[in-house]
PDB file of C-alpha atoms in Angstrom:
ATOM      1  CA  UNK W  14     -18.109  16.100  17.704  1.00  0.00           C
ATOM      2  CA  UNK W  15     -20.389  13.651  15.890  1.00  0.00           C
ATOM      3  CA  UNK W  16     -23.840  14.568  14.545  1.00  0.00           C
ATOM      4  CA  UNK W  17     -26.134  11.741  13.448  1.00  0.00           C
ATOM      5  CA  UNK W  18     -29.126  11.879  11.121  1.00  0.00           C
ATOM      6  CA  UNK W  19     -30.746   8.592  10.143  1.00  0.00           C
ATOM      7  CA  UNK W  20     -27.830   6.437   8.910  1.00  0.00           C
ATOM      8  CA  UNK W  21     -25.403   9.241   8.171  1.00  0.00           C
ATOM      9  CA  UNK W  22     -22.909  10.938  10.455  1.00  0.00           C
ATOM     10  CA  UNK W  23     -20.661  13.946  10.160  1.00  0.00           C
ATOM     11  CA  UNK W  24     -17.406  14.210  12.088  1.00  0.00           C
ATOM     12  CA  UNK W  25     -15.916  17.645  12.718  1.00  0.00           C
ATOM     13  CA  UNK W  26     -12.283  17.941  13.751  1.00  0.00           C
ATOM     14  CA  UNK W  27     -11.370  21.259  15.365  1.00  0.00           C
ATOM     15  CA  UNK W  28      -7.755  22.168  14.617  1.00  0.00           C
ATOM     16  CA  UNK W  29      -5.461  24.180  16.833  1.00  0.00           C
ATOM     17  CA  UNK W  30      -3.604  26.851  14.845  1.00  0.00           C
ATOM     18  CA  UNK W  31      -0.662  26.351  17.152  1.00  0.00           C
ATOM     19  CA  UNK W  32      -0.536  22.597  16.678  1.00  0.00           C
ATOM     20  CA  UNK W  33       2.597  20.873  15.372  1.00  0.00           C
ATOM     21  CA  UNK W  34       3.206  20.098  11.699  1.00  0.00           C
ATOM     22  CA  UNK W  35       2.604  16.390  12.271  1.00  0.00           C
ATOM     23  CA  UNK W  36      -0.460  14.255  11.584  1.00  0.00           C
ATOM     24  CA  UNK W  37      -3.481  14.790  13.797  1.00  0.00           C
ATOM     25  CA  UNK W  38      -4.097  11.030  14.191  1.00  0.00           C
ATOM     26  CA  UNK W  39      -2.150   7.791  13.645  1.00  0.00           C
ATOM     27  CA  UNK W  40       0.134   7.138  10.675  1.00  0.00           C
ATOM     28  CA  UNK W  41      -0.782   4.147   8.465  1.00  0.00           C
ATOM     29  CA  UNK W  42       1.706   4.362   5.593  1.00  0.00           C
ATOM     30  CA  UNK W  43       5.300   5.361   4.823  1.00  0.00           C
ATOM     31  CA  UNK W  44       7.228   5.744   1.572  1.00  0.00           C
ATOM     32  CA  UNK W  45      10.691   7.197   1.136  1.00  0.00           C
ATOM     33  CA  UNK W  46      12.903   8.220  -1.757  1.00  0.00           C
ATOM     34  CA  UNK W  47      16.473   9.359  -2.188  1.00  0.00           C
ATOM     35  CA  UNK W  48      15.800  11.276  -5.414  1.00  0.00           C
ATOM     36  CA  UNK W  49      12.708  12.890  -6.862  1.00  0.00           C
ATOM     37  CA  UNK W  50      11.978  14.589 -10.139  1.00  0.00           C
ATOM     38  CA  UNK W  51      11.164  17.812  -8.364  1.00  0.00           C
ATOM     39  CA  UNK W  52      13.989  18.317  -5.867  1.00  0.00           C
ATOM     40  CA  UNK W  53      16.363  15.325  -5.777  1.00  0.00           C
ATOM     41  CA  UNK W  54      16.637  15.341  -1.988  1.00  0.00           C
ATOM     42  CA  UNK W  55      15.891  12.567   0.467  1.00  0.00           C
ATOM     43  CA  UNK W  56      12.178  12.693   1.261  1.00  0.00           C
ATOM     44  CA  UNK W  57       9.718  10.792   3.417  1.00  0.00           C
ATOM     45  CA  UNK W  58       5.999  10.626   2.629  1.00  0.00           C
ATOM     46  CA  UNK W  59       3.543   9.768   5.390  1.00  0.00           C
ATOM     47  CA  UNK W  60      -0.138   8.854   5.118  1.00  0.00           C
ATOM     48  CA  UNK W  61      -2.378   9.200   8.129  1.00  0.00           C
ATOM     49  CA  UNK W  62      -5.733   8.498   9.652  1.00  0.00           C
ATOM     50  CA  UNK W  63      -6.463  12.219   9.353  1.00  0.00           C
ATOM     51  CA  UNK W  64      -6.799  11.689   5.570  1.00  0.00           C
ATOM     52  CA  UNK W  65      -3.677  13.643   4.706  1.00  0.00           C
ATOM     53  CA  UNK W  66      -0.408  12.833   2.929  1.00  0.00           C
ATOM     54  CA  UNK W  67       2.638  14.807   4.104  1.00  0.00           C
ATOM     55  CA  UNK W  68       6.070  15.195   2.557  1.00  0.00           C
ATOM     56  CA  UNK W  69       9.092  15.655   4.804  1.00  0.00           C
ATOM     57  CA  UNK W  70      12.620  16.617   3.704  1.00  0.00           C
ATOM     58  CA  UNK W  71      15.760  15.659   5.559  1.00  0.00           C
ATOM     59  CA  UNK W  72      18.157  18.616   5.784  1.00  0.00           C
ATOM     60  CA  UNK W  73      21.594  18.377   4.210  1.00  0.00           C
ATOM     61  CA  UNK W  74      23.960  16.852   6.751  1.00  0.00           C
ATOM     62  CA  UNK W  75      21.141  15.320   8.765  1.00  0.00           C
ATOM     63  CA  UNK W  76      18.897  16.809  11.415  1.00  0.00           C
ATOM     64  CA  UNK W  77      15.165  16.890  12.061  1.00  0.00           C
ATOM     65  CA  UNK W  78      13.100  16.481   8.857  1.00  0.00           C
ATOM     66  CA  UNK W  79      10.999  19.515   7.958  1.00  0.00           C
ATOM     67  CA  UNK W  80       7.516  19.500   6.485  1.00  0.00           C
ATOM     68  CA  UNK W  81       7.549  20.494   2.796  1.00  0.00           C
ATOM     69  CA  UNK W  82       3.858  20.266   1.999  1.00  0.00           C
ATOM     70  CA  UNK W  83       0.579  18.552   2.903  1.00  0.00           C
ATOM     71  CA  UNK W  84      -2.020  17.100   0.544  1.00  0.00           C
ATOM     72  CA  UNK W  85      -5.512  16.998   2.060  1.00  0.00           C
ATOM     73  CA  UNK W  86      -7.512  15.291  -0.678  1.00  0.00           C
ATOM     74  CA  UNK W  87      -8.923  12.208   1.044  1.00  0.00           C
ATOM     75  CA  UNK W  88     -11.982  12.193   3.313  1.00  0.00           C
ATOM     76  CA  UNK W  89     -11.022   9.084   5.297  1.00  0.00           C
ATOM     77  CA  UNK W  90      -7.912   7.153   6.403  1.00  0.00           C
ATOM     78  CA  UNK W  91      -4.946   6.911   4.072  1.00  0.00           C
ATOM     79  CA  UNK W  92      -4.075   3.204   4.163  1.00  0.00           C
ATOM     80  CA  UNK W  93      -1.121   2.879   1.773  1.00  0.00           C
ATOM     81  CA  UNK W  94       1.297   4.858  -0.391  1.00  0.00           C
ATOM     82  CA  UNK W  95       3.248   4.049  -3.551  1.00  0.00           C
ATOM     83  CA  UNK W  96       5.895   6.073  -5.369  1.00  0.00           C
ATOM     84  CA  UNK W  97       5.929   5.967  -9.171  1.00  0.00           C
ATOM     85  CA  UNK W  98       9.279   6.298 -10.876  1.00  0.00           C
ATOM     86  CA  UNK W  99      10.732   7.803 -14.037  1.00  0.00           C
ATOM     87  CA  UNK W 100      14.116   6.158 -14.396  1.00  0.00           C
ATOM     88  CA  UNK W 101      15.847   6.551 -11.059  1.00  0.00           C
ATOM     89  CA  UNK W 102      13.652   9.455  -9.979  1.00  0.00           C
ATOM     90  CA  UNK W 103      10.369   9.403  -8.104  1.00  0.00           C
ATOM     91  CA  UNK W 104       7.899  11.261 -10.307  1.00  0.00           C
ATOM     92  CA  UNK W 105       4.497  10.775  -8.668  1.00  0.00           C
ATOM     93  CA  UNK W 106       2.862   9.762  -5.417  1.00  0.00           C
ATOM     94  CA  UNK W 107      -0.191   7.485  -5.150  1.00  0.00           C
ATOM     95  CA  UNK W 108      -2.341   7.096  -2.040  1.00  0.00           C
ATOM     96  CA  UNK W 109      -5.096   4.576  -1.217  1.00  0.00           C
ATOM     97  CA  UNK W 110      -7.875   5.385   1.207  1.00  0.00           C
ATOM     98  CA  UNK W 111     -10.883   4.133   3.102  1.00  0.00           C
ATOM     99  CA  UNK W 112     -12.892   6.746   1.182  1.00  0.00           C
ATOM    100  CA  UNK W 113     -12.788   4.141  -1.643  1.00  0.00           C
ATOM    101  CA  UNK W 114     -10.579   6.265  -3.901  1.00  0.00           C
ATOM    102  CA  UNK W 115      -6.986   6.367  -5.056  1.00  0.00           C
ATOM    103  CA  UNK W 116      -5.275   9.727  -5.524  1.00  0.00           C
ATOM    104  CA  UNK W 117      -2.333  10.374  -7.854  1.00  0.00           C
ATOM    105  CA  UNK W 118      -0.402  13.620  -7.918  1.00  0.00           C
ATOM    106  CA  UNK W 119       2.783  14.849  -9.500  1.00  0.00           C
ATOM    107  CA  UNK W 120       4.410  17.649  -7.525  1.00  0.00           C
ATOM    108  CA  UNK W 121       5.879  20.354  -9.701  1.00  0.00           C
ATOM    109  CA  UNK W 122       8.685  22.880  -9.385  1.00  0.00           C
ATOM    110  CA  UNK W 123      11.295  23.243  -6.705  1.00  0.00           C
ATOM    111  CA  UNK W 124       8.789  23.405  -3.870  1.00  0.00           C
ATOM    112  CA  UNK W 125       7.101  20.189  -4.988  1.00  0.00           C
ATOM    113  CA  UNK W 126       3.622  21.501  -4.220  1.00  0.00           C
ATOM    114  CA  UNK W 127       1.098  19.459  -6.249  1.00  0.00           C
ATOM    115  CA  UNK W 128      -0.592  21.487  -8.983  1.00  0.00           C
ATOM    116  CA  UNK W 129      -3.362  18.920  -9.543  1.00  0.00           C
ATOM    117  CA  UNK W 130      -4.533  15.756  -7.839  1.00  0.00           C
ATOM    118  CA  UNK W 131      -6.177  13.009  -9.943  1.00  0.00           C
ATOM    119  CA  UNK W 132      -8.815  10.680  -8.502  1.00  0.00           C
ATOM    120  CA  UNK W 133      -8.972   7.028  -9.586  1.00  0.00           C
ATOM    121  CA  UNK W 134     -12.329   5.382  -8.923  1.00  0.00           C
ATOM    122  CA  UNK W 135     -13.225   1.706  -9.271  1.00  0.00           C
ATOM    123  CA  UNK W 136     -13.309   0.170  -5.797  1.00  0.00           C
ATOM    124  CA  UNK W 137     -16.615  -0.079  -3.943  1.00  0.00           C
ATOM    125  CA  UNK W 138     -15.150  -0.439  -0.449  1.00  0.00           C
ATOM    126  CA  UNK W 139     -12.035   0.549   1.507  1.00  0.00           C
ATOM    127  CA  UNK W 140      -8.844   0.501  -0.618  1.00  0.00           C
ATOM    128  CA  UNK W 141      -6.321  -1.151   1.682  1.00  0.00           C
ATOM    129  CA  UNK W 142      -3.149  -1.789  -0.298  1.00  0.00           C
ATOM    130  CA  UNK W 143      -1.137  -0.737  -3.361  1.00  0.00           C
ATOM    131  CA  UNK W 144       1.524  -2.548  -5.360  1.00  0.00           C
ATOM    132  CA  UNK W 145       3.881  -1.057  -7.943  1.00  0.00           C
ATOM    133  CA  UNK W 146       6.328  -2.732 -10.337  1.00  0.00           C
ATOM    134  CA  UNK W 147       8.863  -0.134 -11.364  1.00  0.00           C
ATOM    135  CA  UNK W 148      10.274  -2.287 -14.158  1.00  0.00           C
ATOM    136  CA  UNK W 149       6.928  -2.388 -15.953  1.00  0.00           C
ATOM    137  CA  UNK W 150       5.242   0.715 -14.578  1.00  0.00           C
ATOM    138  CA  UNK W 151       2.403  -1.492 -13.294  1.00  0.00           C
ATOM    139  CA  UNK W 152       0.230  -0.130 -10.474  1.00  0.00           C
ATOM    140  CA  UNK W 153      -2.283  -2.391  -8.714  1.00  0.00           C
ATOM    141  CA  UNK W 154      -4.696  -1.894  -5.838  1.00  0.00           C
ATOM    142  CA  UNK W 155      -6.915  -4.075  -3.665  1.00  0.00           C
ATOM    143  CA  UNK W 156      -9.151  -3.827  -0.632  1.00  0.00           C
ATOM    144  CA  UNK W 157     -12.304  -4.776   1.173  1.00  0.00           C
ATOM    145  CA  UNK W 158     -14.354  -5.238  -2.015  1.00  0.00           C
ATOM    146  CA  UNK W 159     -12.362  -8.452  -2.652  1.00  0.00           C
ATOM    147  CA  UNK W 160     -11.108  -7.369  -6.070  1.00  0.00           C
ATOM    148  CA  UNK W 161      -7.791  -6.298  -7.580  1.00  0.00           C
ATOM    149  CA  UNK W 162      -7.506  -3.409 -10.037  1.00  0.00           C
ATOM    150  CA  UNK W 163      -4.539  -3.001 -12.374  1.00  0.00           C
ATOM    151  CA  UNK W 164      -4.336   0.620 -13.490  1.00  0.00           C
ATOM    152  CA  UNK W 165      -3.305   2.282 -16.715  1.00  0.00           C
ATOM    153  CA  UNK W 166      -1.345   5.128 -15.130  1.00  0.00           C
ATOM    154  CA  UNK W 167      -1.157   7.108 -18.386  1.00  0.00           C
ATOM    155  CA  UNK W 168      -4.947   7.093 -18.894  1.00  0.00           C
ATOM    156  CA  UNK W 169      -5.762   7.109 -15.161  1.00  0.00           C
ATOM    157  CA  UNK W 170      -8.240   4.302 -15.753  1.00  0.00           C
ATOM    158  CA  UNK W 171      -8.553   0.579 -14.912  1.00  0.00           C
ATOM    159  CA  UNK W 172      -6.702  -1.727 -17.333  1.00  0.00           C
ATOM    160  CA  UNK W 173      -7.671  -5.041 -15.718  1.00  0.00           C
ATOM    161  CA  UNK W 174     -10.130  -5.808 -12.903  1.00  0.00           C
ATOM    162  CA  UNK W 175      -9.687  -9.133 -11.123  1.00  0.00           C
ATOM    163  CA  UNK W 176     -12.775 -10.336  -9.292  1.00  0.00           C
ATOM    164  CA  UNK W 177     -14.982  -7.453 -10.327  1.00  0.00           C
ATOM    165  CA  UNK W 178     -18.182  -9.511 -10.520  1.00  0.00           C
ATOM    166  CA  UNK W 179     -20.114 -10.763  -7.526  1.00  0.00           C
ATOM    167  CA  UNK W 180     -19.723 -14.428  -8.413  1.00  0.00           C
ATOM    168  CA  UNK W 181     -16.022 -14.274  -9.207  1.00  0.00           C
ATOM    169  CA  UNK W 182     -14.322 -12.365  -6.419  1.00  0.00           C
ATOM    170  CA  UNK W 183     -10.537 -12.570  -6.220  1.00  0.00           C
ATOM    171  CA  UNK W 184     -10.885 -13.739  -2.596  1.00  0.00           C
ATOM    172  CA  UNK W 185     -13.706 -14.688  -0.319  1.00  0.00           C
ATOM    173  CA  UNK W 186     -12.903 -11.853   2.065  1.00  0.00           C
ATOM    174  CA  UNK W 187     -11.085  -8.515   2.235  1.00  0.00           C
ATOM    175  CA  UNK W 188      -7.622  -8.308   0.637  1.00  0.00           C
ATOM    176  CA  UNK W 189      -4.994  -6.900   2.995  1.00  0.00           C
ATOM    177  CA  UNK W 190      -1.764  -7.728   1.128  1.00  0.00           C
ATOM    178  CA  UNK W 191      -0.575  -7.332  -2.450  1.00  0.00           C
ATOM    179  CA  UNK W 192       2.715  -7.502  -4.358  1.00  0.00           C
ATOM    180  CA  UNK W 193       3.653  -7.143  -8.016  1.00  0.00           C
ATOM    181  CA  UNK W 194       6.627  -8.843  -9.676  1.00  0.00           C
ATOM    182  CA  UNK W 195       9.226  -6.372 -10.980  1.00  0.00           C
ATOM    183  CA  UNK W 196       8.309  -7.022 -14.641  1.00  0.00           C
ATOM    184  CA  UNK W 197       4.575  -6.760 -13.924  1.00  0.00           C
ATOM    185  CA  UNK W 198       3.913 -10.335 -15.046  1.00  0.00           C
ATOM    186  CA  UNK W 199       2.706 -11.683 -11.698  1.00  0.00           C
ATOM    187  CA  UNK W 200       0.484 -10.323  -8.911  1.00  0.00           C
ATOM    188  CA  UNK W 201       0.167 -11.989  -5.506  1.00  0.00           C
ATOM    189  CA  UNK W 202      -2.660 -11.235  -3.079  1.00  0.00           C
ATOM    190  CA  UNK W 203      -3.345 -12.243   0.520  1.00  0.00           C
ATOM    191  CA  UNK W 204      -6.610 -11.911   2.377  1.00  0.00           C
ATOM    192  CA  UNK W 205      -8.574 -12.245   5.570  1.00  0.00           C
ATOM    193  CA  UNK W 206      -9.520 -15.739   4.384  1.00  0.00           C
ATOM    194  CA  UNK W 207      -5.868 -16.790   5.047  1.00  0.00           C
ATOM    195  CA  UNK W 208      -5.205 -17.635   1.409  1.00  0.00           C
ATOM    196  CA  UNK W 209      -2.538 -16.414  -1.024  1.00  0.00           C
ATOM    197  CA  UNK W 210      -3.412 -16.278  -4.733  1.00  0.00           C
ATOM    198  CA  UNK W 211      -1.320 -15.669  -7.835  1.00  0.00           C
ATOM    199  CA  UNK W 212      -2.570 -13.828 -10.925  1.00  0.00           C
ATOM    200  CA  UNK W 213      -1.268 -13.117 -14.427  1.00  0.00           C
ATOM    201  CA  UNK W 214      -2.572  -9.646 -15.380  1.00  0.00           C
ATOM    202  CA  UNK W 215      -1.473 -10.176 -19.006  1.00  0.00           C
ATOM    203  CA  UNK W 216      -3.688 -13.240 -19.541  1.00  0.00           C
ATOM    204  CA  UNK W 217      -7.126 -11.779 -18.890  1.00  0.00           C
ATOM    205  CA  UNK W 218      -6.276 -11.688 -15.171  1.00  0.00           C
ATOM    206  CA  UNK W 219      -6.151 -15.470 -15.014  1.00  0.00           C
ATOM    207  CA  UNK W 220      -5.533 -17.163 -11.687  1.00  0.00           C
ATOM    208  CA  UNK W 221      -2.275 -19.130 -11.964  1.00  0.00           C
ATOM    209  CA  UNK W 222      -2.171 -20.723  -8.534  1.00  0.00           C
ATOM    210  CA  UNK W 223      -2.843 -20.608  -4.790  1.00  0.00           C
ATOM    211  CA  UNK W 224      -0.526 -20.952  -1.828  1.00  0.00           C
ATOM    212  CA  UNK W 225      -2.171 -22.653   1.148  1.00  0.00           C
ATOM    213  CA  UNK W 226      -0.606 -22.782   4.576  1.00  0.00           C
ATOM    214  CA  UNK W 227      -1.522 -19.781   6.693  1.00  0.00           C
ATOM    215  CA  UNK W 228      -4.290 -20.170   9.245  1.00  0.00           C
ATOM    216  CA  UNK W 229      -5.146 -16.507   9.835  1.00  0.00           C
ATOM    217  CA  UNK W 230      -5.208 -13.144   8.012  1.00  0.00           C
ATOM    218  CA  UNK W 231      -2.375 -12.656   5.497  1.00  0.00           C
ATOM    219  CA  UNK W 232      -0.887  -9.247   6.339  1.00  0.00           C
ATOM    220  CA  UNK W 233       2.089  -8.784   4.032  1.00  0.00           C
ATOM    221  CA  UNK W 234       3.611 -10.161   0.819  1.00  0.00           C
ATOM    222  CA  UNK W 235       6.886  -9.611  -1.077  1.00  0.00           C
ATOM    223  CA  UNK W 236       8.045 -11.190  -4.353  1.00  0.00           C
ATOM    224  CA  UNK W 237      11.699 -11.636  -5.292  1.00  0.00           C
ATOM    225  CA  UNK W 238      12.973  -9.682  -8.299  1.00  0.00           C
ATOM    226  CA  UNK W 239      13.207 -12.839 -10.433  1.00  0.00           C
ATOM    227  CA  UNK W 240       9.738 -14.032  -9.394  1.00  0.00           C
ATOM    228  CA  UNK W 241      11.073 -17.327  -8.059  1.00  0.00           C
ATOM    229  CA  UNK W 242      10.087 -16.933  -4.418  1.00  0.00           C
ATOM    230  CA  UNK W 243       7.562 -15.134  -2.265  1.00  0.00           C
ATOM    231  CA  UNK W 244       7.594 -14.169   1.424  1.00  0.00           C
ATOM    232  CA  UNK W 245       4.367 -13.749   3.397  1.00  0.00           C
ATOM    233  CA  UNK W 246       3.445 -12.865   6.955  1.00  0.00           C
ATOM    234  CA  UNK W 247       0.256 -13.456   8.861  1.00  0.00           C
ATOM    235  CA  UNK W 248      -1.744 -12.996  12.024  1.00  0.00           C
ATOM    236  CA  UNK W 249      -1.010 -16.678  12.677  1.00  0.00           C
ATOM    237  CA  UNK W 250       2.435 -15.416  13.896  1.00  0.00           C
ATOM    238  CA  UNK W 251       4.343 -17.000  11.026  1.00  0.00           C
ATOM    239  CA  UNK W 252       6.586 -15.782   8.213  1.00  0.00           C
ATOM    240  CA  UNK W 253       6.709 -18.184   5.263  1.00  0.00           C
ATOM    241  CA  UNK W 254       9.134 -18.416   2.329  1.00  0.00           C
ATOM    242  CA  UNK W 255       7.431 -19.997  -0.696  1.00  0.00           C
ATOM    243  CA  UNK W 256       8.683 -21.465  -3.939  1.00  0.00           C
ATOM    244  CA  UNK W 257       6.359 -19.952  -6.541  1.00  0.00           C
ATOM    245  CA  UNK W 258       7.218 -22.597  -9.119  1.00  0.00           C
ATOM    246  CA  UNK W 259       6.605 -25.520  -6.766  1.00  0.00           C
ATOM    247  CA  UNK W 260       3.721 -23.835  -4.901  1.00  0.00           C
ATOM    248  CA  UNK W 261       5.033 -24.964  -1.517  1.00  0.00           C
ATOM    249  CA  UNK W 262       6.642 -23.629   1.630  1.00  0.00           C
ATOM    250  CA  UNK W 263      10.460 -23.772   1.643  1.00  0.00           C
ATOM    251  CA  UNK W 264      10.951 -22.331   5.118  1.00  0.00           C
ATOM    252  CA  UNK W 265       8.863 -21.064   8.009  1.00  0.00           C
ATOM    253  CA  UNK W 266       9.741 -18.741  10.889  1.00  0.00           C
ATOM    254  CA  UNK W 267       7.797 -17.863  13.998  1.00  0.00           C
ATOM    255  CA  UNK W 268       9.813 -14.890  15.247  1.00  0.00           C
ATOM    256  CA  UNK W 269       7.035 -13.061  17.085  1.00  0.00           C
ATOM    257  CA  UNK W 270       4.802 -13.874  20.002  1.00  0.00           C
ATOM    258  CA  UNK W 271       1.784 -12.334  18.261  1.00  0.00           C
ATOM    259  CA  UNK W 272       0.561 -11.342  14.789  1.00  0.00           C
ATOM    260  CA  UNK W 273       3.182 -10.419  12.191  1.00  0.00           C
ATOM    261  CA  UNK W 274       1.936  -7.281  10.470  1.00  0.00           C
ATOM    262  CA  UNK W 275       4.575  -6.333   7.902  1.00  0.00           C
ATOM    263  CA  UNK W 276       7.678  -7.485   6.065  1.00  0.00           C
ATOM    264  CA  UNK W 277      10.446  -5.989   3.948  1.00  0.00           C
ATOM    265  CA  UNK W 278      12.897  -7.978   1.854  1.00  0.00           C
ATOM    266  CA  UNK W 279      15.891  -7.542  -0.427  1.00  0.00           C
ATOM    267  CA  UNK W 280      15.640  -8.356  -4.141  1.00  0.00           C
ATOM    268  CA  UNK W 281      16.455 -12.037  -3.685  1.00  0.00           C
ATOM    269  CA  UNK W 282      14.354 -12.514  -0.517  1.00  0.00           C
ATOM    270  CA  UNK W 283      17.529 -13.677   1.236  1.00  0.00           C
ATOM    271  CA  UNK W 284      17.147 -11.086   3.966  1.00  0.00           C
ATOM    272  CA  UNK W 285      13.780 -10.412   5.606  1.00  0.00           C
ATOM    273  CA  UNK W 286      12.703  -7.798   8.150  1.00  0.00           C
ATOM    274  CA  UNK W 287       9.429  -8.376   9.957  1.00  0.00           C
ATOM    275  CA  UNK W 288       7.419  -6.298  12.405  1.00  0.00           C
ATOM    276  CA  UNK W 289       4.606  -7.457  14.664  1.00  0.00           C
ATOM    277  CA  UNK W 290       1.956  -6.566  17.175  1.00  0.00           C
ATOM    278  CA  UNK W 291       4.483  -7.182  19.927  1.00  0.00           C
ATOM    279  CA  UNK W 292       6.236  -3.947  18.930  1.00  0.00           C
ATOM    280  CA  UNK W 293       9.428  -5.601  17.670  1.00  0.00           C
ATOM    281  CA  UNK W 294      11.185  -5.399  14.304  1.00  0.00           C
ATOM    282  CA  UNK W 295      13.298  -8.505  13.761  1.00  0.00           C
ATOM    283  CA  UNK W 296      15.816  -9.647  11.112  1.00  0.00           C
TER     284      UNK W 296
END
């Protein structure tokens, strides 16, 4: 039910008390952990277009995961999730949303129910993607305002803003892909303008290079643990393996018949999984 007044609209979603525990609309983001600081069981976090983040626990010995708790803090789509770590344990969950905010919460106790949710504000448009470097504790975000924000997680405030001024945007169009090197010393971004750009957040967010080769929206990026290579996927149907040092393509695959939306890699980028609009996940 949509009510319009001048340029504003209000959407009301009527919930059925007898509905299932699942999301009311599509799921945009997944994040999983084998050990958390508040329960140490295998858990799956899901972020949906209903604005909620849900935590599911897999029973001992397998079986159907059960809903542990739901966090309803966003007012628009949840687009991405990141898990912050404390040693080998997941200690906090971060979500990015089209409501232009980032939420961070640390579940407490055995139930894991969040006691407080913190809101991080800097973006002026949809926040589309998060990147986290566990080795350095570096959290970064990017989105449709064409800028990248590196966050001070302890202070819950921006540490570096890349492209924050109108005349010096990080990209010429919305940023859909982001990755952070394990030690936090390199950030890679990919955008609707088909470009990949490399940034050093330690040197006043200086641009350290561009990777040119895609001909359509860059959808996903991954950086090897040693920072030597990068893998990207695009709506141009290609998956490219880049040498970061040489700034050139080392290998190219066209495994799908349509846009390639996402990738996942091992630490050395020697094994790549990619999923596309054609509904296939390939290795």
